[in-house]
Coordinates of C-alpha atoms and ligand atoms in Angstrom, one line a residue:
X1010 CA 140.6 87.3 -1.2
X1011 CA 137.6 86.2 -3.2
X1012 CA 134.9 83.8 -2.1
X1013 CA 136.2 80.9 -4.2
X1014 CA 139.8 81.1 -2.9
X1015 CA 140.6 78.2 -0.6
X1016 CA 140.9 79.1 3.1
X1017 CA 142.4 75.7 3.9
X1018 CA 144.0 73.4 1.5
X1019 CA 145.5 69.9 1.6
X1020 CA 148.1 69.1 -1.1
X1021 CA 149.0 65.5 -1.6
X1022 CA 148.7 64.8 2.1
X1023 CA 149.5 61.3 3.4
X1024 CA 149.5 60.1 7.0
X1025 CA 150.9 56.8 8.1
X1026 CA 150.8 55.1 11.5
X1027 CA 153.1 52.4 12.7
X1028 CA 150.8 49.7 14.2
X1029 CA 151.5 46.4 15.9
X1030 CA 150.4 43.3 14.0
X1031 CA 150.0 41.4 17.3
X1032 CA 152.2 39.5 19.6
X1033 CA 155.6 38.5 18.0
X1034 CA 154.4 39.7 14.5
X1035 CA 156.2 43.0 14.5
X1036 CA 154.7 46.3 13.2
X1037 CA 153.1 47.4 9.9
X1038 CA 152.4 50.7 8.3
X1039 CA 148.8 51.8 8.2
X1040 CA 148.1 54.5 5.6
X1041 CA 145.2 56.4 7.3
X1042 CA 145.2 59.3 4.8
X1043 CA 146.5 58.5 1.3
X1044 CA 147.6 61.3 -1.0
X1045 CA 144.6 63.6 -0.4
X1046 CA 144.3 67.0 -2.1
X1047 CA 141.2 68.9 -1.0
X1048 CA 140.4 72.5 -0.5
X1049 CA 137.9 74.2 1.7
X1050 CA 136.5 77.4 0.1
X1051 CA 135.7 80.5 2.0
X1052 CA 132.1 80.5 3.2
X1053 CA 131.2 77.0 2.1
X1054 CA 130.1 74.0 4.0
X1055 CA 132.1 71.0 2.8
X1056 CA 130.8 67.6 3.9
X1057 CA 133.3 64.7 4.4
X1058 CA 131.7 61.3 4.4
X1059 CA 132.8 57.7 4.6
X1060 CA 132.5 54.6 6.8
X1061 CA 134.1 54.5 10.2
X1062 CA 137.9 53.9 9.9
X1063 CA 138.3 55.6 6.5
X1064 CA 140.5 58.4 7.8
X1065 CA 138.1 61.3 8.4
X1066 CA 139.3 62.1 12.0
X1067 CA 142.9 61.8 11.0
X1068 CA 142.3 64.2 8.2
X1069 CA 140.6 66.7 10.5
X1070 CA 143.4 66.5 13.0
X1071 CA 145.9 67.3 10.3
X1072 CA 143.8 70.3 9.3
X1073 CA 143.7 71.4 12.9
X1074 CA 147.4 71.2 13.2
X1075 CA 147.1 68.5 15.9
X1076 CA 148.8 65.9 13.7
X1077 CA 151.6 66.3 11.2
X1078 CA 151.2 64.8 7.7
X1079 CA 153.8 62.1 6.8
X1080 CA 154.1 63.9 3.5
X1081 CA 152.3 66.7 1.6
X1082 CA 151.3 70.2 2.6
X1083 CA 148.6 71.9 4.5
X1084 CA 148.0 75.6 3.6
X1085 CA 146.0 78.3 5.3
X1086 CA 145.3 81.2 2.8
X1087 CA 148.1 79.8 0.7
X1088 CA 150.7 79.6 3.6
X1089 CA 151.9 76.4 5.1
X1090 CA 150.2 75.5 8.3
X1091 CA 153.4 74.7 10.1
X1092 CA 154.4 78.4 9.8
X1093 CA 151.2 79.7 11.5
X1094 CA 151.6 80.1 15.2
X1095 CA 149.1 78.3 17.5
X1096 CA 147.2 81.4 18.6
X1097 CA 146.8 82.6 15.0
X1098 CA 145.6 79.2 14.0
X1099 CA 143.2 78.9 17.0
X1100 CA 141.7 82.2 16.0
X1101 CA 141.0 80.9 12.5
X1102 CA 140.1 77.2 12.9
X1103 CA 138.2 75.6 15.8
X1104 CA 137.0 72.1 16.3
X1105 CA 133.7 70.6 17.5
X1106 CA 134.2 66.9 18.4
X1107 CA 131.8 64.0 18.2
X1108 CA 131.2 63.3 21.8
X1109 CA 130.1 66.1 24.1
X1110 CA 130.4 63.7 27.0
X1111 CA 134.1 63.1 26.8
X1112 CA 135.2 66.4 25.1
X1113 CA 134.0 68.6 28.0
X1114 CA 135.8 68.7 31.3
X1115 CA 133.3 67.4 33.9
X1116 CA 134.9 69.4 36.7
X1117 CA 134.6 72.8 35.0
X1118 CA 131.5 75.0 34.8
X1119 CA 130.0 75.9 31.4
X1120 CA 131.4 79.4 31.6
X1121 CA 134.9 78.1 32.5
X1122 CA 134.7 75.7 29.6
X1123 CA 133.6 78.3 27.1
X1124 CA 136.1 80.8 28.3
X1125 CA 139.0 78.3 28.2
X1126 CA 140.3 79.2 24.7
X1127 CA 140.3 82.9 25.7
X1128 CA 142.2 82.1 28.9
X1129 CA 144.7 79.9 27.1
X1130 CA 145.5 82.6 24.5
X1131 CA 145.2 85.4 27.1
X1132 CA 142.6 87.3 25.1
X1133 CA 140.8 90.2 26.9
X1134 CA 140.3 91.2 30.5
X1135 CA 138.3 88.9 32.8
X1136 CA 135.3 91.2 32.5
X1137 CA 135.6 91.2 28.7
X1138 CA 135.9 87.4 28.7
X1139 CA 132.8 87.1 30.9
X1140 CA 130.8 89.3 28.5
X1141 CA 132.0 87.3 25.5
X1142 CA 130.9 84.0 27.2
X1143 CA 127.4 85.4 27.9
X1144 CA 127.1 86.6 24.3
X1145 CA 128.3 83.2 22.9
X1146 CA 125.9 81.3 25.1
X1147 CA 123.1 83.4 23.7
X1148 CA 124.3 82.7 20.2
X1149 CA 124.1 78.9 20.6
X1150 CA 120.7 79.1 22.3
X1151 CA 121.7 78.3 25.8
X1152 CA 120.0 80.1 28.7
X1153 CA 122.4 82.3 30.8
X1154 CA 121.6 80.4 33.9
X1155 CA 123.5 77.3 32.6
X1156 CA 126.8 79.3 32.9
X1157 CA 127.4 77.9 36.4
X1158 CA 126.2 74.4 35.6
X1159 CA 128.5 71.4 35.1
X1160 CA 128.4 69.2 32.0
X1161 CA 127.0 66.3 34.0
X1162 CA 123.9 68.4 34.8
X1163 CA 123.1 68.9 31.1
X1164 CA 121.5 66.9 28.3
X1165 CA 123.5 65.7 25.3
X1166 CA 122.2 68.4 23.0
X1167 CA 122.9 71.1 25.6
X1168 CA 126.5 69.8 26.0
X1169 CA 127.0 69.9 22.2
X1170 CA 125.8 73.5 22.3
X1171 CA 128.5 74.2 24.9
X1172 CA 131.1 72.6 22.7
X1173 CA 129.9 74.8 19.8
X1174 CA 130.1 77.8 22.1
X1175 CA 133.6 76.9 23.0
X1176 CA 134.6 76.7 19.3
X1177 CA 132.9 80.1 18.6
X1178 CA 134.3 82.1 21.4
X1179 CA 137.5 82.7 19.5
X1180 CA 135.4 84.1 16.6
X1181 CA 137.1 81.7 14.1
X1182 CA 136.5 81.6 10.4
X1183 CA 136.5 77.8 10.0
X1184 CA 134.8 75.3 12.2
X1185 CA 135.7 71.6 11.8
X1186 CA 132.8 69.5 13.1
X1187 CA 133.8 65.8 13.5
X1188 CA 130.6 63.7 13.7
X1189 CA 128.9 66.6 15.7
X1190 CA 125.6 64.7 16.1
X1191 CA 126.6 61.0 16.1
X1192 CA 126.4 60.7 19.9
X1193 CA 123.0 62.4 20.1
X1194 CA 119.5 61.1 20.1
X1195 CA 117.9 61.3 16.6
X1196 CA 115.4 63.9 17.9
X1197 CA 118.2 66.2 19.0
X1198 CA 120.4 65.8 15.9
X1199 CA 118.4 68.0 13.7
X1200 CA 118.3 70.8 16.3
X1201 CA 122.1 70.8 16.4
X1202 CA 122.3 70.7 12.6
X1203 CA 119.8 73.6 12.3
X1204 CA 121.9 75.6 14.9
X1205 CA 125.0 75.0 12.8
X1206 CA 123.1 76.3 9.7
X1207 CA 121.8 79.4 11.5
X1208 CA 125.3 80.2 12.9
X1209 CA 126.8 79.9 9.4
X1210 CA 124.3 82.4 8.0
X1211 CA 124.7 84.8 10.9
X1212 CA 128.5 84.6 11.2
X1213 CA 129.6 83.7 7.7
X1214 CA 131.4 80.7 8.9
X1215 CA 133.2 78.1 6.8
X1216 CA 132.5 74.5 7.8
X1217 CA 134.1 71.1 7.3
X1218 CA 131.3 68.8 8.4
X1219 CA 132.4 65.2 9.0
X1220 CA 130.0 62.3 9.2
X1221 CA 129.7 58.7 8.4
X1222 CA 126.2 59.5 7.3
X1223 CA 125.4 61.3 4.0
X1224 CA 121.9 62.3 5.3
X1225 CA 123.6 64.4 8.0
X1226 CA 125.8 66.3 5.6
X1227 CA 123.0 66.7 3.0
X1228 CA 121.3 69.1 5.5
X1229 CA 124.2 71.5 5.6
X1230 CA 126.9 70.9 3.0
X1231 CA 127.1 72.7 -0.4
X1232 CA 129.8 70.2 -1.5
X1233 CA 130.6 66.7 -0.5
X1234 CA 133.9 64.8 -0.5
X1235 CA 133.5 61.0 -0.2
X1236 CA 136.4 59.1 1.5
X1237 CA 137.3 55.4 1.2
X1238 CA 140.3 53.8 2.8
X1239 CA 142.2 57.0 3.1
X1240 CA 141.4 58.4 -0.3
X1241 CA 138.9 60.9 -1.6
X1242 CA 137.1 59.0 -4.3
X1243 CA 134.5 61.6 -5.3
X1244 CA 134.0 65.3 -4.8
X1245 CA 130.8 67.0 -6.1
X1246 CA 128.2 69.6 -5.2
X1247 CA 125.6 68.2 -2.8
X1248 CA 122.8 68.6 -5.3
X1249 CA 124.7 66.8 -8.1
X1250 CA 125.9 64.1 -5.8
X1251 CA 122.4 63.2 -4.7
X1252 CA 121.1 63.5 -8.3
X1253 CA 123.8 61.5 -9.9
X1254 CA 126.5 59.9 -7.9
X1255 CA 129.5 59.0 -10.1
X1256 CA 131.5 56.6 -7.9
X1257 CA 129.9 53.2 -7.1
X1258 CA 130.8 53.7 -3.4
X1259 CA 128.9 57.0 -3.3
X1260 CA 125.9 55.2 -4.8
X1261 CA 126.2 52.6 -2.0
X1262 CA 126.3 55.3 0.7
X1263 CA 123.3 57.0 -0.9
X1264 CA 121.4 53.7 -0.7
X1265 CA 122.4 53.4 2.9
X1266 CA 120.7 56.7 3.9
X1267 CA 117.4 55.6 2.4
X1268 CA 117.1 53.2 5.3
X1269 CA 114.1 53.8 7.7
X1270 CA 116.2 55.4 10.4
X1271 CA 119.2 57.2 8.8
X1272 CA 121.5 58.6 11.4
X1273 CA 121.6 55.6 13.6
X1274 CA 125.0 54.0 13.8
X1275 CA 127.1 53.0 10.9
X1276 CA 125.3 52.9 7.6
X1277 CA 124.5 49.6 6.1
X1278 CA 126.0 50.0 2.7
X1279 CA 124.5 46.8 1.4
X1280 CA 127.9 46.0 0.0
X1281 CA 128.0 42.5 1.4
X1282 CA 131.7 42.2 2.1
X1283 CA 132.9 44.1 5.1
X1284 CA 135.2 47.1 5.1
X1285 CA 138.8 46.0 4.3
X1286 CA 141.6 45.9 6.8
X1287 CA 143.5 49.2 6.3
X1288 CA 146.8 47.3 7.2
X1289 CA 146.3 45.1 4.2
X1290 CA 144.5 47.2 1.6
X1291 CA 143.2 45.6 -1.7
X1292 CA 145.3 46.1 -4.8
X1293 CA 144.3 48.4 -7.7
X1294 CA 141.1 50.3 -6.8
X1295 CA 140.8 49.7 -3.1
X1296 CA 137.0 49.4 -3.5
X1297 CA 137.1 46.5 -6.0
X1298 CA 136.3 43.6 -3.6
X1299 CA 133.0 45.3 -2.7
X1300 CA 132.2 47.1 -6.0
X1301 CA 129.1 45.9 -8.0
X1302 CA 130.6 47.4 -11.1
X1303 CA 134.1 45.9 -10.8
X1304 CA 136.0 45.2 -14.0
X1305 CA 139.3 43.3 -14.5
X1306 CA 141.4 46.4 -14.7
X1307 CA 140.1 47.4 -11.2
X1308 CA 141.9 44.6 -9.6
X1309 CA 145.4 45.7 -10.5
X1310 CA 145.3 49.3 -11.6
X1311 CA 144.4 52.2 -9.4
X1312 CA 142.1 54.6 -11.3
X1313 CA 143.6 58.1 -12.1
X1314 CA 141.4 60.9 -10.7
X1315 CA 139.2 62.6 -13.3
X1316 CA 138.7 66.3 -12.7
X1317 CA 135.9 68.2 -14.5
X1318 CA 133.4 71.0 -13.9
X1319 CA 131.4 68.8 -11.5
X1320 CA 134.3 68.0 -9.3
X1321 CA 136.5 64.9 -9.1
X1322 CA 136.1 61.2 -9.2
X1323 CA 138.5 58.2 -9.0
X1324 CA 137.0 55.3 -10.9
X1325 CA 137.8 53.4 -14.1
X1326 CA 134.2 53.7 -15.2
X1327 CA 134.3 57.5 -15.5
X1328 CA 136.9 58.1 -18.1
X1329 CA 135.3 55.3 -20.2
X1330 CA 131.9 56.9 -19.7
X1331 CA 133.4 60.2 -20.9
X1332 CA 135.1 58.6 -23.9
X1333 CA 131.8 56.9 -24.9
X1334 CA 130.0 60.2 -24.7
X1335 CA 132.7 61.8 -26.9
X1336 CA 132.4 59.0 -29.4
X1337 CA 135.9 57.6 -28.8
X1338 CA 136.5 53.9 -28.8
Ligands
ADP1833 N1 147.0 57.2 16.5 C1 146.7 56.1 15.7 N2 147.6 55.1 15.7 C2 147.3 54.0 14.9 N3 146.3 53.9 14.0 C3 145.4 55.0 14.0 C4 145.6 56.1 14.8 N4 144.6 57.0 14.6 C5 143.8 56.4 13.6 N5 144.3 55.2 13.3 C6 143.8 54.3 12.2 O1 143.7 55.0 11.0 C7 142.5 54.7 10.3 C8 141.6 55.9 10.2 O2 141.1 56.3 11.5 P1 140.2 57.6 11.7 O3 140.9 58.7 11.1 O4 139.9 57.6 13.1 O5 138.9 57.2 10.8 P2 137.4 57.7 10.9 O6 137.4 59.0 11.7 O7 137.0 57.8 9.5 O8 136.6 56.7 11.6 C9 141.8 53.6 11.2 O9 142.2 52.3 10.6 C10 142.4 53.8 12.6 O10 142.5 52.5 13.3
SF4_1834 S1 137.5 51.6 -10.3 FE1 136.4 49.6 -10.6 S2 136.2 48.7 -8.6 FE2 136.8 50.8 -8.3 S3 134.9 51.9 -8.0 FE3 135.3 52.0 -10.2 S4 134.3 50.3 -11.2 FE4 134.4 49.9 -9.0
MG1835 MG1 136.3 59.6 13.3

């Protein structure tokens, strides 16, 4: 299997939820993920960014096999995810969630928490599990004495190290980090991001790093996928994305990270109009009510994705741009 071959792949994945419209108003369908095709290449760190509510967590839960797509396919090494058994999947893909306060059981000690995936899948003898836990705590920079502590006795950063240790204990190939630093103080965020970088170098991990903040993924990701209202609107290498964003929404996100304190809360995209209601998405290009470059066509026609050497972009501006460069009318 070469380095470029996708380890995880989404093909045309859509996920709908039935949601209540309110008292006596029945239900509606909310498309949280809308026809997403995306691959995670072996050894890369792929960033997934977009404002809160755009579908990042839903997409990660689908990749983890915790949620089934309404349509489309999820492949691991070219095989459908549904066919992989839970133990095989857990050995390959592990999550680190946003909030180390709620994702760790407060009644278990650190060593019990970190050993839990080994217990669940009955891996190794208890002595072997203990050794693996000690080794993993070392790996994430936690002193061995914390093994008998409870999450409530630790700082936010230490707890997120425990969550990372729990993900690593199965020696997975892929780690899906969903907003891994959003609940942490700014001063601690970069320590956790640096730890993720070091672990990737040391263990050859593949990451999907999810954040509402481009500044967070810039630190780690080689490639970035930008999500808006359930769709991936741009994919590009990180360097190129920061040098020349092609989708107006990416440009707005980039401007938002140039604020004095990036990393705090939801980025202010300076787009004026607020994020649309996903139960009632705008017609045509879903970004059109907020887009500074909106044209007439954007209101009624969804742009076709343009794929080229730089990645993928969904915007009416791009094909035109390309035609102009080629001298076509
Ligand atoms: N279990 C669910 N039932 C109904 N709606 C949901 C559910 N999970 C997520 N959603 C909706 O799907 C959209 C995407 O949510 P989510 O994937 O959590 O976005 P993000 O992680 O980018 O903030 C939101 O509008 C959210 O309210
Ligand atoms: S398709 Fe139109 S509205 Fe959508 S991002 Fe491009 S220019 Fe803006
Ligand atoms: Mg989320």
